[in-house]
Amino acid sequence: MLTTTDPRTGVSAATSLAPTSPEAVHEIALRAEAAAQELQSRGREFRARLLDAMAAGVLAARDELVATADAETGLGTARLTGEAGRSAFQFSLFAEAVREGSFVEAAIDHAGDTPLGPAPDVRRMLVSIGPVAVFGSSNFPFAFSVLGGDVASAIAAGSPVVVKAHGSHPLTSKLSFEVLQRAAESVGAPRGTFGIVYGQQAGVTLVQEPAIKAAGFTGSLGAAEALQRAIDQRPDPIPFFGELSSINPLVVSPGAAAARGAAIADGLFASYTGSAGQLCTKPGIAFVPSGAEGQAVVDALESLTAAAAPQVLLNDRIQSSFGEIADRLVAAGAVVGASGSAPTGDDGFAVSPQLLETTAAGLGAELAEEAFGPLVVVARYDSLDEVREAFGRIPRSLTATLHVEDEEADVVSSLASTLEASSGRVVFNGYPTGVRVAWAQQHGGPWPSTNSQHTSVGVTAVRRFLRPLAWQNAPEAVLPEELRDGFIGIPRRVDGVLTLPA
């Protein structure tokens, strides 16, 4: 049987849940396959109503969800209450997007004479790719798990979802799945719209099921590589969308250090220790100028870090990995600038926040390993050239951040192209943690932060689970309503002209 563990104490308890057998995984995948055509054929309005029901279900069960997740993650009720609200908001936002309809990219080119001669009637739009496997993450038990954005994206696309529950929060996953099931039943969704499996091997089995047509994943690079190997053994490999590893460099300009160094130190400390540093957008490297102004920033960071209490990590694997990576960084030449209070034997999976120091000129890949937890490496620089060169030696990321003053146009022009080439989201005068759920969001970046050009947050995340399909000279009866003449419900491009709803 599976166990649940309180990370604050390290004490485990048995649950009634068992790893899902290969036979059961197969049956769940077949049910998803059977639901796929019906879910797509019921149309956008039905999917929007399902997403609305999912949002309402999360809010109705929020107190129980938060209490269960807090016992399994130690993330605290305030953080988790906000995250449950984020999940509900995501479902509602995708419902709005499904109703608006532009995401299907409907296009019609009527038959007729063209400069190349007579041409057939061609109509194209994006349709569901089919059933999707979603792998829940450890650090977001709601927003990147059973109630997360990957699930919202799949349902918006018209794809049934089978979720692999994360081993760090099995009871939260079970309760979350019950919320989805109640939502599905309330609107009469086809059986198999949602499924769930438990256990590491069940996840490997799931991505090899012929009925599964795509997978979304948030987690470690090693786990992603294991799943990709399993997918590669299929006779028909499927797209695998992974959010993997990110160091998220942050640069403080000389002017910013002089003008607001104390505020930057406060914000950076909060960003690298928030949620015990277990955020995929945590700034792991901070470039700070040499000189008195930069030293004031570092001194403030050291004071904040030294005064910090131990922070609880999500599980024992993350705790042990954090210690091993911190030791490797020091062995590679980083100097310990400050360390928080040491955990006691009663602190469960707790660690001390750490601030390590090096120089930009000496910064390389061995000092840019992601430490999942409350650790930041401060790299001091003498010139912007050193920063640009260092960016060329470290892994690319989900985000890159620049703190700069208005009068430092030369700094922006010098670094902008470097930041843009190194990340999927460039942040100015802020902090990368806290990812807005919106139409314009991009939560994905160059390898190794992700393995595709797509975002996993925001409305355009739906594109991962859609495929283009064209109909040529098709009778109207077989066309989706979005491609029929006279339909005015969504934006479409007709004979090259963008037409908007009446």
Short mmCIF file of C-alpha atoms in Angstrom, two decimals:
data_model
loop_
_atom_site.label_atom_id
_atom_site.label_comp_id
_atom_site.label_asym_id
_atom_site.label_seq_id
_atom_site.Cartn_x
_atom_site.Cartn_y
_atom_site.Cartn_z
CA MET A 1 0.00 0.00 0.00
CA LEU A 2 1.04 3.59 -0.55
CA THR A 3 2.05 5.78 2.37
CA THR A 4 1.60 9.46 3.13
CA THR A 5 4.28 11.46 4.95
CA ASP A 6 4.14 14.69 6.93
CA PRO A 7 7.33 16.53 5.88
CA ARG A 8 7.29 18.61 9.07
CA THR A 9 7.93 15.49 11.14
CA GLY A 10 9.05 12.88 8.61
CA VAL A 11 6.45 10.48 10.01
CA SER A 12 4.70 8.23 7.47
CA ALA A 13 1.32 6.56 7.67
CA ALA A 14 -0.35 3.91 5.57
CA THR A 15 -3.18 4.81 3.18
CA SER A 16 -5.85 2.68 1.56
CA LEU A 17 -4.30 3.38 -1.85
CA ALA A 18 -2.34 0.78 -3.80
CA PRO A 19 -0.10 1.14 -6.86
CA THR A 20 -2.17 0.80 -10.01
CA SER A 21 -1.56 -2.48 -11.80
CA PRO A 22 -0.68 -2.62 -15.51
CA GLU A 23 -4.06 -4.20 -16.20
CA ALA A 24 -5.87 -1.39 -14.40
CA VAL A 25 -3.81 1.26 -16.22
CA HIS A 26 -4.84 -0.36 -19.49
CA GLU A 27 -8.53 -0.27 -18.56
CA ILE A 28 -8.32 3.39 -17.51
CA ALA A 29 -6.61 4.29 -20.78
CA LEU A 30 -9.27 2.45 -22.78
CA ARG A 31 -12.02 4.36 -20.97
CA ALA A 32 -10.26 7.62 -21.85
CA GLU A 33 -10.04 6.52 -25.47
CA ALA A 34 -13.76 5.70 -25.52
CA ALA A 35 -14.59 9.13 -24.09
CA ALA A 36 -12.41 11.08 -26.51
CA GLN A 37 -14.69 11.21 -29.54
CA GLU A 38 -17.77 12.05 -27.50
CA LEU A 39 -15.99 14.78 -25.55
CA GLN A 40 -14.82 16.38 -28.80
CA SER A 41 -18.17 16.02 -30.55
CA ARG A 42 -20.14 17.66 -27.73
CA GLY A 43 -18.54 20.94 -28.67
CA ARG A 44 -16.98 23.90 -27.01
CA GLU A 45 -19.93 25.00 -24.91
CA PHE A 46 -20.11 21.62 -23.19
CA ARG A 47 -16.39 21.72 -22.41
CA ALA A 48 -16.75 25.25 -21.04
CA ARG A 49 -19.55 24.11 -18.74
CA LEU A 50 -17.37 21.22 -17.56
CA LEU A 51 -14.51 23.62 -16.80
CA ASP A 52 -16.90 25.91 -14.92
CA ALA A 53 -18.07 22.93 -12.86
CA MET A 54 -14.45 22.02 -12.13
CA ALA A 55 -13.79 25.56 -10.87
CA ALA A 56 -16.87 25.52 -8.66
CA GLY A 57 -15.92 22.10 -7.32
CA VAL A 58 -12.48 23.29 -6.24
CA LEU A 59 -13.93 26.26 -4.38
CA ALA A 60 -16.57 24.11 -2.70
CA ALA A 61 -13.96 21.64 -1.43
CA ARG A 62 -11.19 24.17 -0.78
CA ASP A 63 -11.02 23.82 3.00
CA GLU A 64 -10.72 20.04 2.87
CA LEU A 65 -8.27 20.19 -0.01
CA VAL A 66 -6.05 22.66 1.82
CA ALA A 67 -6.04 20.71 5.09
CA THR A 68 -5.14 17.48 3.31
CA ALA A 69 -2.42 19.10 1.20
CA ASP A 70 -0.92 20.90 4.18
CA ALA A 71 -0.49 17.61 6.03
CA GLU A 72 1.29 16.10 3.01
CA THR A 73 3.40 19.06 1.81
CA GLY A 74 4.02 21.36 4.78
CA LEU A 75 3.50 24.35 2.48
CA GLY A 76 1.13 26.10 4.89
CA THR A 77 -2.55 26.96 4.69
CA ALA A 78 -2.05 30.51 3.38
CA ARG A 79 0.04 29.37 0.41
CA LEU A 80 -2.25 26.42 -0.31
CA THR A 81 -5.46 28.43 -0.03
CA GLY A 82 -4.09 30.80 -2.63
CA GLU A 83 -3.01 27.92 -4.83
CA ALA A 84 -6.45 26.28 -4.70
CA GLY A 85 -7.92 29.61 -5.77
CA ARG A 86 -5.42 29.71 -8.62
CA SER A 87 -6.60 26.29 -9.79
CA ALA A 88 -10.21 27.42 -9.77
CA PHE A 89 -9.25 30.59 -11.66
CA GLN A 90 -7.38 28.53 -14.27
CA PHE A 91 -10.44 26.40 -14.93
CA SER A 92 -12.64 29.50 -15.24
CA LEU A 93 -10.17 31.24 -17.56
CA PHE A 94 -10.01 28.23 -19.85
CA ALA A 95 -13.81 28.09 -19.87
CA GLU A 96 -13.84 31.68 -21.13
CA ALA A 97 -11.22 30.87 -23.74
CA VAL A 98 -13.14 27.84 -24.98
CA ARG A 99 -16.27 29.93 -25.41
CA GLU A 100 -14.32 32.69 -27.20
CA GLY A 101 -12.97 30.07 -29.59
CA SER A 102 -10.02 31.77 -31.28
CA PHE A 103 -7.67 29.07 -30.01
CA VAL A 104 -8.97 26.61 -32.63
CA GLU A 105 -7.52 28.86 -35.37
CA ALA A 106 -10.42 28.24 -37.77
CA ALA A 107 -9.61 29.07 -41.39
CA ILE A 108 -11.62 28.68 -44.61
CA ASP A 109 -10.43 29.06 -48.17
CA HIS A 110 -13.33 28.62 -50.57
CA ALA A 111 -12.90 26.90 -53.91
CA GLY A 112 -12.20 29.23 -56.80
CA ASP A 113 -9.72 30.59 -59.27
CA THR A 114 -6.34 31.62 -57.90
CA PRO A 115 -3.10 32.93 -59.48
CA LEU A 116 -2.02 29.27 -59.51
CA GLY A 117 -5.18 28.05 -61.20
CA PRO A 118 -8.42 26.48 -59.93
CA ALA A 119 -8.18 25.57 -56.24
CA PRO A 120 -10.28 23.26 -54.04
CA ASP A 121 -12.23 24.22 -50.93
CA VAL A 122 -9.97 23.79 -47.86
CA ARG A 123 -10.97 24.29 -44.23
CA ARG A 124 -8.68 23.90 -41.26
CA MET A 125 -8.82 24.08 -37.48
CA LEU A 126 -7.15 22.63 -34.40
CA VAL A 127 -8.77 19.56 -32.84
CA SER A 128 -8.03 17.37 -29.83
CA ILE A 129 -4.91 15.24 -30.06
CA GLY A 130 -6.63 12.52 -28.02
CA PRO A 131 -6.31 11.28 -24.41
CA VAL A 132 -3.54 12.98 -22.44
CA ALA A 133 -1.40 11.71 -19.56
CA VAL A 134 -0.59 14.35 -16.94
CA PHE A 135 2.12 13.93 -14.30
CA GLY A 136 1.49 15.89 -11.13
CA SER A 137 4.37 17.82 -9.56
CA SER A 138 5.49 17.70 -5.94
CA ASN A 139 5.70 21.45 -5.31
CA PHE A 140 2.23 22.48 -6.54
CA PRO A 141 -0.25 19.91 -5.22
CA PHE A 142 -3.12 21.75 -6.91
CA ALA A 143 -2.00 24.13 -9.67
CA PHE A 144 0.44 21.69 -11.33
CA SER A 145 -1.20 18.45 -10.31
CA VAL A 146 -4.62 16.81 -10.50
CA LEU A 147 -6.33 20.23 -10.44
CA GLY A 148 -3.67 21.93 -12.53
CA GLY A 149 -3.13 23.78 -15.74
CA ASP A 150 -2.27 20.68 -17.75
CA VAL A 151 -5.67 19.22 -16.88
CA ALA A 152 -7.38 22.51 -17.74
CA SER A 153 -5.52 22.65 -21.06
CA ALA A 154 -6.46 19.10 -21.99
CA ILE A 155 -10.15 19.51 -21.21
CA ALA A 156 -10.24 22.81 -23.10
CA ALA A 157 -8.78 20.97 -26.10
CA GLY A 158 -11.40 18.23 -25.80
CA SER A 159 -8.94 15.61 -24.52
CA PRO A 160 -9.74 13.17 -21.71
CA VAL A 161 -7.09 13.17 -18.98
CA VAL A 162 -5.40 10.41 -17.02
CA VAL A 163 -3.36 11.85 -14.15
CA LYS A 164 -0.41 10.12 -12.54
CA ALA A 165 -0.67 11.11 -8.86
CA HIS A 166 2.54 12.36 -7.28
CA GLY A 167 3.92 10.11 -4.57
CA SER A 168 4.45 13.00 -2.16
CA HIS A 169 0.74 13.79 -1.87
CA PRO A 170 -1.39 10.73 -2.69
CA LEU A 171 -4.31 11.68 -0.44
CA THR A 172 -4.44 15.19 -1.89
CA SER A 173 -4.43 13.66 -5.37
CA LYS A 174 -7.26 11.27 -4.45
CA LEU A 175 -9.38 14.07 -3.02
CA SER A 176 -8.65 16.30 -6.02
CA PHE A 177 -9.67 13.52 -8.39
CA GLU A 178 -12.97 13.16 -6.54
CA VAL A 179 -13.58 16.87 -7.17
CA LEU A 180 -13.06 16.29 -10.90
CA GLN A 181 -15.31 13.26 -10.92
CA ARG A 182 -18.14 15.16 -9.22
CA ALA A 183 -17.76 17.97 -11.75
CA ALA A 184 -17.91 15.49 -14.62
CA GLU A 185 -21.02 13.83 -13.22
CA SER A 186 -22.74 17.17 -12.65
CA VAL A 187 -22.65 18.00 -16.36
CA GLY A 188 -23.03 14.47 -17.69
CA ALA A 189 -19.50 14.13 -19.08
CA PRO A 190 -18.70 10.78 -20.68
CA ARG A 191 -17.27 8.07 -18.46
CA GLY A 192 -13.50 8.10 -18.82
CA THR A 193 -13.17 11.88 -19.12
CA PHE A 194 -10.96 11.71 -16.02
CA GLY A 195 -8.75 8.91 -14.76
CA ILE A 196 -5.99 8.54 -12.18
CA VAL A 197 -3.15 6.10 -11.56
CA TYR A 198 -0.80 5.67 -8.61
CA GLY A 199 2.79 4.49 -8.39
CA GLN A 200 5.97 5.12 -10.36
CA GLN A 201 5.65 2.06 -12.59
CA ALA A 202 2.06 2.96 -13.39
CA GLY A 203 3.32 6.23 -14.85
CA VAL A 204 5.75 4.42 -17.12
CA THR A 205 3.02 1.99 -18.18
CA LEU A 206 0.64 4.88 -18.84
CA VAL A 207 2.84 6.65 -21.39
CA GLN A 208 3.25 3.37 -23.26
CA GLU A 209 -0.50 2.80 -23.55
CA PRO A 210 -1.57 3.07 -27.23
CA ALA A 211 -4.65 5.07 -26.24
CA ILE A 212 -2.54 7.89 -24.76
CA LYS A 213 -1.63 10.45 -27.41
CA ALA A 214 0.37 13.07 -25.46
CA ALA A 215 1.87 13.64 -22.02
CA GLY A 216 2.46 16.70 -19.86
CA PHE A 217 5.10 16.61 -17.13
CA THR A 218 6.53 18.89 -14.46
CA GLY A 219 9.49 17.55 -12.50
CA SER A 220 13.13 16.58 -12.56
CA LEU A 221 15.23 16.12 -15.66
CA GLY A 222 16.05 12.55 -14.63
CA ALA A 223 12.41 11.52 -14.29
CA ALA A 224 11.60 13.17 -17.60
CA GLU A 225 14.37 11.27 -19.34
CA ALA A 226 13.05 7.98 -17.94
CA LEU A 227 9.57 8.73 -19.28
CA GLN A 228 10.96 9.80 -22.64
CA ARG A 229 12.82 6.49 -22.92
CA ALA A 230 9.55 4.66 -22.25
CA ILE A 231 7.79 6.74 -24.90
CA ASP A 232 10.56 6.06 -27.40
CA GLN A 233 9.84 2.33 -27.08
CA ARG A 234 6.33 2.82 -28.45
CA PRO A 235 5.71 1.94 -32.10
CA ASP A 236 4.13 5.42 -32.34
CA PRO A 237 6.05 7.84 -30.07
CA ILE A 238 3.90 10.65 -28.72
CA PRO A 239 4.66 14.28 -27.89
CA PHE A 240 6.04 14.71 -24.37
CA PHE A 241 5.85 18.23 -22.96
CA GLY A 242 8.21 18.58 -20.01
CA GLU A 243 9.03 21.42 -17.66
CA LEU A 244 12.36 20.30 -16.28
CA SER A 245 15.20 22.35 -14.74
CA SER A 246 15.77 26.09 -14.42
CA ILE A 247 18.34 28.31 -12.69
CA ASN A 248 16.56 31.64 -13.45
CA PRO A 249 19.45 34.16 -13.33
CA LEU A 250 18.80 37.63 -11.92
CA VAL A 251 21.00 40.67 -12.67
CA VAL A 252 21.25 43.75 -10.48
CA SER A 253 22.63 46.78 -12.34
CA PRO A 254 25.03 49.19 -10.66
CA GLY A 255 22.38 51.88 -10.67
CA ALA A 256 19.74 49.64 -9.14
CA ALA A 257 22.13 48.50 -6.41
CA ALA A 258 22.86 52.13 -5.53
CA ALA A 259 19.27 53.34 -5.71
CA ARG A 260 17.39 50.54 -3.93
CA GLY A 261 19.83 47.90 -2.79
CA ALA A 262 18.05 47.15 0.50
CA ALA A 263 14.70 46.67 -1.23
CA ILE A 264 16.29 44.38 -3.83
CA ALA A 265 17.88 42.29 -1.08
CA ASP A 266 14.49 41.96 0.67
CA GLY A 267 12.75 40.96 -2.54
CA LEU A 268 15.45 38.54 -3.63
CA PHE A 269 15.50 36.87 -0.21
CA ALA A 270 11.71 36.43 -0.30
CA SER A 271 11.92 35.07 -3.85
CA TYR A 272 14.61 32.47 -3.22
CA THR A 273 13.18 31.30 0.12
CA GLY A 274 9.44 31.49 -0.70
CA SER A 275 7.81 28.06 -0.48
CA ALA A 276 11.21 26.92 0.89
CA GLY A 277 12.79 27.68 -2.47
CA GLN A 278 10.79 24.90 -4.13
CA LEU A 279 9.57 26.92 -7.10
CA CYS A 280 10.60 26.29 -10.69
CA THR A 281 11.13 30.03 -11.15
CA LYS A 282 13.24 30.55 -8.02
CA PRO A 283 16.23 32.80 -8.81
CA GLY A 284 19.20 30.48 -8.34
CA ILE A 285 21.93 32.89 -9.44
CA ALA A 286 22.09 36.61 -8.70
CA PHE A 287 24.63 38.79 -10.50
CA VAL A 288 25.54 41.69 -8.21
CA PRO A 289 28.06 44.44 -9.08
CA SER A 290 31.37 44.75 -7.31
CA GLY A 291 31.96 47.86 -5.24
CA ALA A 292 30.34 49.37 -2.18
CA GLU A 293 26.77 49.49 -3.52
CA GLY A 294 26.83 45.86 -4.54
CA GLN A 295 28.43 44.88 -1.24
CA ALA A 296 25.55 46.53 0.60
CA VAL A 297 23.13 44.27 -1.30
CA VAL A 298 25.18 41.20 -0.40
CA ASP A 299 25.52 42.24 3.24
CA ALA A 300 21.75 42.63 3.53
CA LEU A 301 21.18 39.25 1.90
CA GLU A 302 23.68 37.65 4.26
CA SER A 303 21.93 39.14 7.29
CA LEU A 304 18.51 37.98 6.14
CA THR A 305 19.80 34.50 5.35
CA ALA A 306 21.68 34.11 8.64
CA ALA A 307 18.55 35.06 10.59
CA ALA A 308 16.32 32.63 8.70
CA ALA A 309 14.74 29.65 10.41
CA PRO A 310 14.99 26.14 8.95
CA GLN A 311 12.58 25.48 6.08
CA VAL A 312 10.74 22.25 5.46
CA LEU A 313 11.14 20.56 2.08
CA LEU A 314 8.53 18.39 0.43
CA ASN A 315 10.12 14.97 0.85
CA ASP A 316 13.28 13.17 1.90
CA ARG A 317 14.56 12.86 -1.67
CA ILE A 318 14.46 16.63 -2.16
CA GLN A 319 16.11 17.12 1.23
CA SER A 320 18.99 14.77 0.51
CA SER A 321 19.43 16.17 -3.01
CA PHE A 322 19.55 19.72 -1.65
CA GLY A 323 22.39 18.84 0.69
CA GLU A 324 24.31 16.98 -1.98
CA ILE A 325 24.03 19.80 -4.52
CA ALA A 326 25.01 22.44 -1.94
CA ASP A 327 28.11 20.40 -1.12
CA ARG A 328 28.97 20.09 -4.82
CA LEU A 329 28.66 23.83 -5.33
CA VAL A 330 31.04 24.48 -2.47
CA ALA A 331 33.44 21.83 -3.74
CA ALA A 332 33.34 23.56 -7.14
CA GLY A 333 34.55 26.82 -5.59
CA ALA A 334 31.53 28.65 -4.19
CA VAL A 335 32.06 30.25 -0.77
CA VAL A 336 29.41 30.03 1.94
CA GLY A 337 28.36 33.62 2.59
CA ALA A 338 25.64 32.84 5.09
CA SER A 339 23.54 29.97 6.35
CA GLY A 340 20.33 30.00 8.34
CA SER A 341 19.61 28.27 11.61
CA ALA A 342 20.39 24.56 11.64
CA PRO A 343 17.45 22.14 11.78
CA THR A 344 16.90 20.05 14.88
CA GLY A 345 16.09 16.38 14.94
CA ASP A 346 12.37 17.24 15.23
CA ASP A 347 12.21 19.34 12.05
CA GLY A 348 11.37 16.55 9.60
CA PHE A 349 12.73 17.31 6.13
CA ALA A 350 14.04 20.76 7.07
CA VAL A 351 17.18 22.47 5.73
CA SER A 352 18.98 25.73 6.38
CA PRO A 353 18.65 28.51 3.79
CA GLN A 354 22.03 29.13 2.18
CA LEU A 355 23.72 31.98 0.34
CA LEU A 356 26.82 31.04 -1.63
CA GLU A 357 29.18 33.49 -3.29
CA THR A 358 31.47 33.46 -6.34
CA THR A 359 32.48 35.76 -9.19
CA ALA A 360 30.88 36.15 -12.58
CA ALA A 361 34.24 35.55 -14.22
CA GLY A 362 34.56 32.22 -12.41
CA LEU A 363 30.97 31.14 -12.93
CA GLY A 364 30.46 28.04 -15.04
CA ALA A 365 28.04 25.17 -15.42
CA GLU A 366 29.40 23.41 -12.32
CA LEU A 367 28.28 26.40 -10.20
CA ALA A 368 24.93 26.69 -12.00
CA GLU A 369 23.33 23.42 -10.93
CA GLU A 370 19.74 23.89 -9.81
CA ALA A 371 19.36 23.35 -6.06
CA PHE A 372 15.67 22.77 -5.44
CA GLY A 373 15.32 24.55 -2.12
CA PRO A 374 16.30 27.81 -0.37
CA LEU A 375 19.74 28.44 -1.91
CA VAL A 376 21.07 31.23 -4.10
CA VAL A 377 24.51 31.78 -5.63
CA VAL A 378 25.61 35.42 -5.72
CA ALA A 379 28.08 36.15 -8.52
CA ARG A 380 29.93 39.47 -8.29
CA TYR A 381 30.81 41.21 -11.56
CA ASP A 382 33.15 44.03 -12.56
CA SER A 383 31.62 44.67 -15.99
CA LEU A 384 28.55 43.83 -18.05
CA ASP A 385 30.82 41.89 -20.39
CA GLU A 386 31.44 39.45 -17.54
CA VAL A 387 27.69 39.00 -17.12
CA ARG A 388 27.11 38.36 -20.82
CA GLU A 389 29.97 35.88 -20.96
CA ALA A 390 28.70 34.08 -17.86
CA PHE A 391 25.26 33.69 -19.42
CA GLY A 392 26.97 31.81 -22.22
CA ARG A 393 28.37 29.27 -19.73
CA ILE A 394 25.26 28.52 -17.67
CA PRO A 395 22.10 26.58 -18.62
CA ARG A 396 19.23 28.49 -20.15
CA SER A 397 16.10 29.00 -18.08
CA LEU A 398 12.41 29.66 -17.77
CA THR A 399 13.14 33.25 -16.75
CA ALA A 400 15.82 35.92 -16.67
CA THR A 401 15.48 39.05 -14.54
CA LEU A 402 17.04 42.51 -14.71
CA HIS A 403 16.89 45.19 -12.01
CA VAL A 404 17.81 48.46 -13.68
CA GLU A 405 17.17 52.18 -13.34
CA ASP A 406 15.47 54.34 -15.98
CA GLU A 407 18.64 56.24 -16.76
CA GLU A 408 20.60 53.04 -17.46
CA ALA A 409 19.51 52.60 -21.07
CA ASP A 410 23.00 51.37 -21.87
CA VAL A 411 22.56 48.46 -19.45
CA VAL A 412 19.27 47.45 -21.06
CA SER A 413 20.67 47.64 -24.57
CA SER A 414 23.75 45.70 -23.51
CA LEU A 415 21.91 42.84 -21.81
CA ALA A 416 18.46 42.62 -23.42
CA SER A 417 19.38 40.27 -26.26
CA THR A 418 21.33 38.03 -23.86
CA LEU A 419 18.37 37.73 -21.49
CA GLU A 420 15.94 37.09 -24.34
CA ALA A 421 18.10 34.35 -25.83
CA SER A 422 18.50 32.68 -22.46
CA SER A 423 14.91 32.43 -21.26
CA GLY A 424 11.23 32.27 -22.06
CA ARG A 425 10.20 35.24 -19.88
CA VAL A 426 12.25 38.37 -19.19
CA VAL A 427 11.35 40.16 -15.94
CA PHE A 428 12.22 43.80 -15.32
CA ASN A 429 12.46 45.21 -11.79
CA GLY A 430 10.59 42.35 -10.21
CA TYR A 431 11.10 38.71 -9.28
CA PRO A 432 10.39 35.63 -11.37
CA THR A 433 8.45 33.74 -8.72
CA GLY A 434 4.72 34.24 -9.01
CA VAL A 435 3.60 33.26 -12.51
CA ARG A 436 0.50 35.10 -13.70
CA VAL A 437 -2.18 32.91 -15.30
CA ALA A 438 -3.15 34.89 -18.39
CA TRP A 439 -3.44 34.88 -22.17
CA ALA A 440 -0.02 36.48 -22.60
CA GLN A 441 1.95 34.24 -20.25
CA GLN A 442 4.93 32.17 -21.38
CA HIS A 443 6.01 29.55 -18.86
CA GLY A 444 8.56 27.64 -20.84
CA GLY A 445 12.02 28.34 -22.12
CA PRO A 446 15.01 26.94 -23.97
CA TRP A 447 16.44 23.54 -23.03
CA PRO A 448 16.91 22.37 -20.29
CA SER A 449 14.11 24.42 -18.75
CA THR A 450 11.59 22.79 -21.09
CA ASN A 451 11.73 20.48 -24.09
CA SER A 452 9.33 22.38 -26.36
CA GLN A 453 8.48 25.92 -27.39
CA HIS A 454 5.10 25.79 -25.62
CA THR A 455 3.97 27.33 -22.35
CA SER A 456 2.44 25.25 -19.56
CA VAL A 457 0.71 28.27 -17.96
CA GLY A 458 -1.90 30.49 -19.56
CA VAL A 459 -4.43 29.99 -22.31
CA THR A 460 -2.00 29.12 -25.11
CA ALA A 461 -0.93 26.05 -23.10
CA VAL A 462 -3.92 24.41 -24.79
CA ARG A 463 -1.92 24.22 -28.04
CA ARG A 464 0.12 21.32 -26.66
CA PHE A 465 -2.91 19.05 -26.81
CA LEU A 466 -4.29 20.11 -30.18
CA ARG A 467 -3.42 19.00 -33.71
CA PRO A 468 -4.25 20.68 -37.03
CA LEU A 469 -6.78 18.98 -39.28
CA ALA A 470 -7.90 20.13 -42.74
CA TRP A 471 -11.00 19.12 -44.72
CA GLN A 472 -10.87 19.42 -48.52
CA ASN A 473 -14.08 19.62 -50.57
CA ALA A 474 -15.89 18.15 -47.57
CA PRO A 475 -19.70 17.98 -47.36
CA GLU A 476 -21.03 20.32 -44.71
CA ALA A 477 -22.44 17.45 -42.65
CA VAL A 478 -18.95 16.24 -41.70
CA LEU A 479 -17.55 19.67 -40.84
CA PRO A 480 -17.32 20.99 -37.29
CA GLU A 481 -19.73 23.87 -36.80
CA GLU A 482 -16.79 26.27 -36.52
CA LEU A 483 -15.96 25.58 -40.20
CA ARG A 484 -19.44 25.77 -41.68
CA ASP A 485 -20.48 28.70 -43.86
CA GLY A 486 -22.51 31.25 -42.00
CA PHE A 487 -21.16 30.38 -38.55
CA ILE A 488 -20.36 33.62 -36.70
CA GLY A 489 -19.62 32.41 -33.16
CA ILE A 490 -15.82 32.70 -33.15
CA PRO A 491 -13.03 34.62 -34.90
CA ARG A 492 -12.16 32.96 -38.24
CA ARG A 493 -10.00 33.68 -41.25
CA VAL A 494 -12.20 33.37 -44.35
CA ASP A 495 -10.51 33.65 -47.75
CA GLY A 496 -7.59 35.34 -46.05
CA VAL A 497 -9.68 37.91 -44.21
CA LEU A 498 -10.01 37.87 -40.42
CA THR A 499 -13.68 37.91 -39.50
CA LEU A 500 -14.88 38.54 -35.95
CA PRO A 501 -18.08 37.37 -34.25
CA ALA A 502 -21.10 39.56 -34.75
#
